[in-house]
PDB file of C-alpha atoms and ligand atoms in Angstrom:
ATOM      1  CA  MET A   1     -79.757   3.630  46.600  1.00  0.00           C
ATOM      2  CA  THR A   2     -78.360   6.963  47.810  1.00  0.00           C
ATOM      3  CA  LYS A   3     -74.716   8.018  47.871  1.00  0.00           C
ATOM      4  CA  GLU A   4     -74.913   8.146  51.673  1.00  0.00           C
ATOM      5  CA  LEU A   5     -75.802   4.478  51.733  1.00  0.00           C
ATOM      6  CA  LEU A   6     -73.151   3.717  49.155  1.00  0.00           C
ATOM      7  CA  GLU A   7     -70.478   5.106  51.463  1.00  0.00           C
ATOM      8  CA  LYS A   8     -71.568   2.749  54.223  1.00  0.00           C
ATOM      9  CA  LEU A   9     -71.356  -0.360  52.095  1.00  0.00           C
ATOM     10  CA  CYS A  10     -68.437  -2.734  52.306  1.00  0.00           C
ATOM     11  CA  CYS A  11     -67.404  -5.995  50.699  1.00  0.00           C
ATOM     12  CA  PRO A  12     -69.429  -8.877  52.184  1.00  0.00           C
ATOM     13  CA  ILE A  13     -66.388 -11.134  51.903  1.00  0.00           C
ATOM     14  CA  ASP A  14     -63.562  -9.116  53.463  1.00  0.00           C
ATOM     15  CA  LYS A  15     -65.343  -5.929  54.731  1.00  0.00           C
ATOM     16  CA  HIS A  16     -63.094  -3.702  52.636  1.00  0.00           C
ATOM     17  CA  ASP A  17     -64.521  -0.371  51.415  1.00  0.00           C
ATOM     18  CA  LEU A  18     -65.919  -0.581  47.899  1.00  0.00           C
ATOM     19  CA  ASP A  19     -65.062   1.558  44.895  1.00  0.00           C
ATOM     20  CA  ALA A  20     -68.129   2.791  43.034  1.00  0.00           C
ATOM     21  CA  ASN A  21     -68.648   3.401  39.365  1.00  0.00           C
ATOM     22  CA  ILE A  22     -71.997   5.076  38.826  1.00  0.00           C
ATOM     23  CA  ILE A  23     -73.555   4.226  35.476  1.00  0.00           C
ATOM     24  CA  ASN A  24     -77.024   5.674  35.768  1.00  0.00           C
ATOM     25  CA  GLU A  25     -78.132   8.243  38.326  1.00  0.00           C
ATOM     26  CA  ARG A  26     -81.476  10.007  38.846  1.00  0.00           C
ATOM     27  CA  GLU A  27     -81.707  13.806  39.158  1.00  0.00           C
ATOM     28  CA  ASP A  28     -82.229  13.588  42.927  1.00  0.00           C
ATOM     29  CA  GLY A  29     -78.966  11.663  43.302  1.00  0.00           C
ATOM     30  CA  GLU A  30     -80.505   8.205  43.612  1.00  0.00           C
ATOM     31  CA  ILE A  31     -78.131   5.681  42.051  1.00  0.00           C
ATOM     32  CA  LEU A  32     -80.055   3.391  39.715  1.00  0.00           C
ATOM     33  CA  GLU A  33     -77.288   1.430  38.040  1.00  0.00           C
ATOM     34  CA  GLY A  34     -73.651   1.098  38.887  1.00  0.00           C
ATOM     35  CA  LEU A  35     -70.810  -1.187  39.628  1.00  0.00           C
ATOM     36  CA  LEU A  36     -69.193  -1.551  43.020  1.00  0.00           C
ATOM     37  CA  SER A  37     -65.801  -3.186  43.132  1.00  0.00           C
ATOM     38  CA  CYS A  38     -63.621  -4.369  45.962  1.00  0.00           C
ATOM     39  CA  PRO A  39     -59.940  -3.423  45.636  1.00  0.00           C
ATOM     40  CA  GLU A  40     -59.056  -6.137  48.152  1.00  0.00           C
ATOM     41  CA  CYS A  41     -60.485  -9.263  46.504  1.00  0.00           C
ATOM     42  CA  ASN A  42     -61.343  -7.768  43.065  1.00  0.00           C
ATOM     43  CA  ARG A  43     -64.943  -8.932  43.217  1.00  0.00           C
ATOM     44  CA  TYR A  44     -67.530  -6.732  41.599  1.00  0.00           C
ATOM     45  CA  PHE A  45     -71.081  -6.109  42.775  1.00  0.00           C
ATOM     46  CA  PRO A  46     -73.661  -4.639  40.398  1.00  0.00           C
ATOM     47  CA  VAL A  47     -76.314  -2.120  41.410  1.00  0.00           C
ATOM     48  CA  ILE A  48     -79.517  -2.983  39.557  1.00  0.00           C
ATOM     49  CA  TYR A  49     -82.723  -0.902  39.750  1.00  0.00           C
ATOM     50  CA  GLY A  50     -81.206   0.934  42.708  1.00  0.00           C
ATOM     51  CA  ILE A  51     -80.458  -2.262  44.626  1.00  0.00           C
ATOM     52  CA  PRO A  52     -76.837  -3.170  45.403  1.00  0.00           C
ATOM     53  CA  ILE A  53     -76.367  -6.900  44.828  1.00  0.00           C
ATOM     54  CA  LEU A  54     -74.077  -7.673  47.750  1.00  0.00           C
ATOM     55  CA  ILE A  55     -74.513 -11.388  48.127  1.00  0.00           C
ATOM     56  CA  PRO A  56     -72.119 -14.269  48.796  1.00  0.00           C
ATOM     57  CA  ASP A  57     -70.544 -16.085  45.869  1.00  0.00           C
ATOM     58  CA  GLU A  58     -72.722 -19.191  46.126  1.00  0.00           C
ATOM     59  CA  TYR A  59     -75.924 -17.238  45.508  1.00  0.00           C
ATOM     60  CA  ARG A  60     -74.696 -15.257  42.535  1.00  0.00           C
ATOM     61  CA  ASP A  61     -75.663 -16.052  39.001  1.00  0.00           C
ATOM     62  CA  GLU A  62     -72.878 -15.273  36.575  1.00  0.00           C
ATOM     63  CA  SER A  63     -75.102 -15.831  33.550  1.00  0.00           C
ATOM     64  CA  MET A  64     -77.429 -13.054  34.721  1.00  0.00           C
ATOM     65  CA  GLU A  65     -74.716 -10.585  35.661  1.00  0.00           C
ATOM     66  CA  LYS A  66     -72.427 -10.917  32.669  1.00  0.00           C
ATOM     67  CA  PRO A  67     -74.810  -9.553  29.997  1.00  0.00           C
ATOM     68  CA  LEU A  68     -75.500  -6.549  32.220  1.00  0.00           C
ATOM     69  CA  LEU A  69     -71.818  -5.757  32.678  1.00  0.00           C
ATOM     70  CA  LYS A  70     -71.251  -6.111  28.957  1.00  0.00           C
ATOM     71  CA  LYS A  71     -74.083  -3.650  28.345  1.00  0.00           C
ATOM     72  CA  TRP A  72     -72.311  -1.222  30.673  1.00  0.00           C
ATOM     73  CA  GLY A  73     -69.112  -1.632  28.682  1.00  0.00           C
ATOM     74  CA  TYR A  74     -67.059  -3.739  31.068  1.00  0.00           C
ATOM     75  CA  GLU A  75     -64.636  -6.381  29.924  1.00  0.00           C
ATOM     76  CA  LEU A  76     -64.545  -9.314  32.274  1.00  0.00           C
ATOM     77  CA  ALA A  77     -61.719 -11.668  33.012  1.00  0.00           C
ATOM     78  CA  GLU A  78     -62.104 -15.096  34.543  1.00  0.00           C
ATOM     79  CA  GLY A  79     -60.335 -15.607  37.863  1.00  0.00           C
ATOM     80  CA  GLU A  80     -58.409 -18.856  38.033  1.00  0.00           C
ATOM     81  CA  ASP A  81     -59.291 -19.575  41.641  1.00  0.00           C
ATOM     82  CA  SER A  82     -62.800 -18.181  41.512  1.00  0.00           C
ATOM     83  CA  ALA A  83     -66.004 -19.261  39.831  1.00  0.00           C
ATOM     84  CA  LEU A  84     -66.958 -15.597  39.574  1.00  0.00           C
ATOM     85  CA  PRO A  85     -66.020 -13.273  36.769  1.00  0.00           C
ATOM     86  CA  LEU A  86     -63.565 -10.656  37.967  1.00  0.00           C
ATOM     87  CA  LEU A  87     -62.874  -7.229  36.636  1.00  0.00           C
ATOM     88  CA  ALA A  88     -60.354  -7.220  33.830  1.00  0.00           C
ATOM     89  CA  GLU A  89     -56.914  -5.764  34.580  1.00  0.00           C
ATOM     90  CA  SER A  90     -57.708  -2.562  32.704  1.00  0.00           C
ATOM     91  CA  GLU A  91     -60.589  -1.742  35.059  1.00  0.00           C
ATOM     92  CA  ARG A  92     -58.574  -1.999  38.275  1.00  0.00           C
TER      93      ARG A  92
HETATM   94 ZN1  LIG B 101     -63.592  -7.916  48.888  1.00  0.00          ZN
END
């Protein structure tokens, strides 16, 4: 995924612009791993192998995403009204 594409992405839930945290980037600027987060609804969306995982809640697999975020050094908090893990307060 390129930075140009990244700028065009928005939250699939509320269409808000996403904040990007790039974890792993190739020399040509291709983003391989990263974390996109929505300041509006506080959802996060991982970028894995260059692919942004922008999918609705019902298709997401928390058990697959959590170990990855831990590897990247993120602390996750559970949202009370959401089945999805949300970014911890310190990451907002
Ligand atoms: Zn959102």
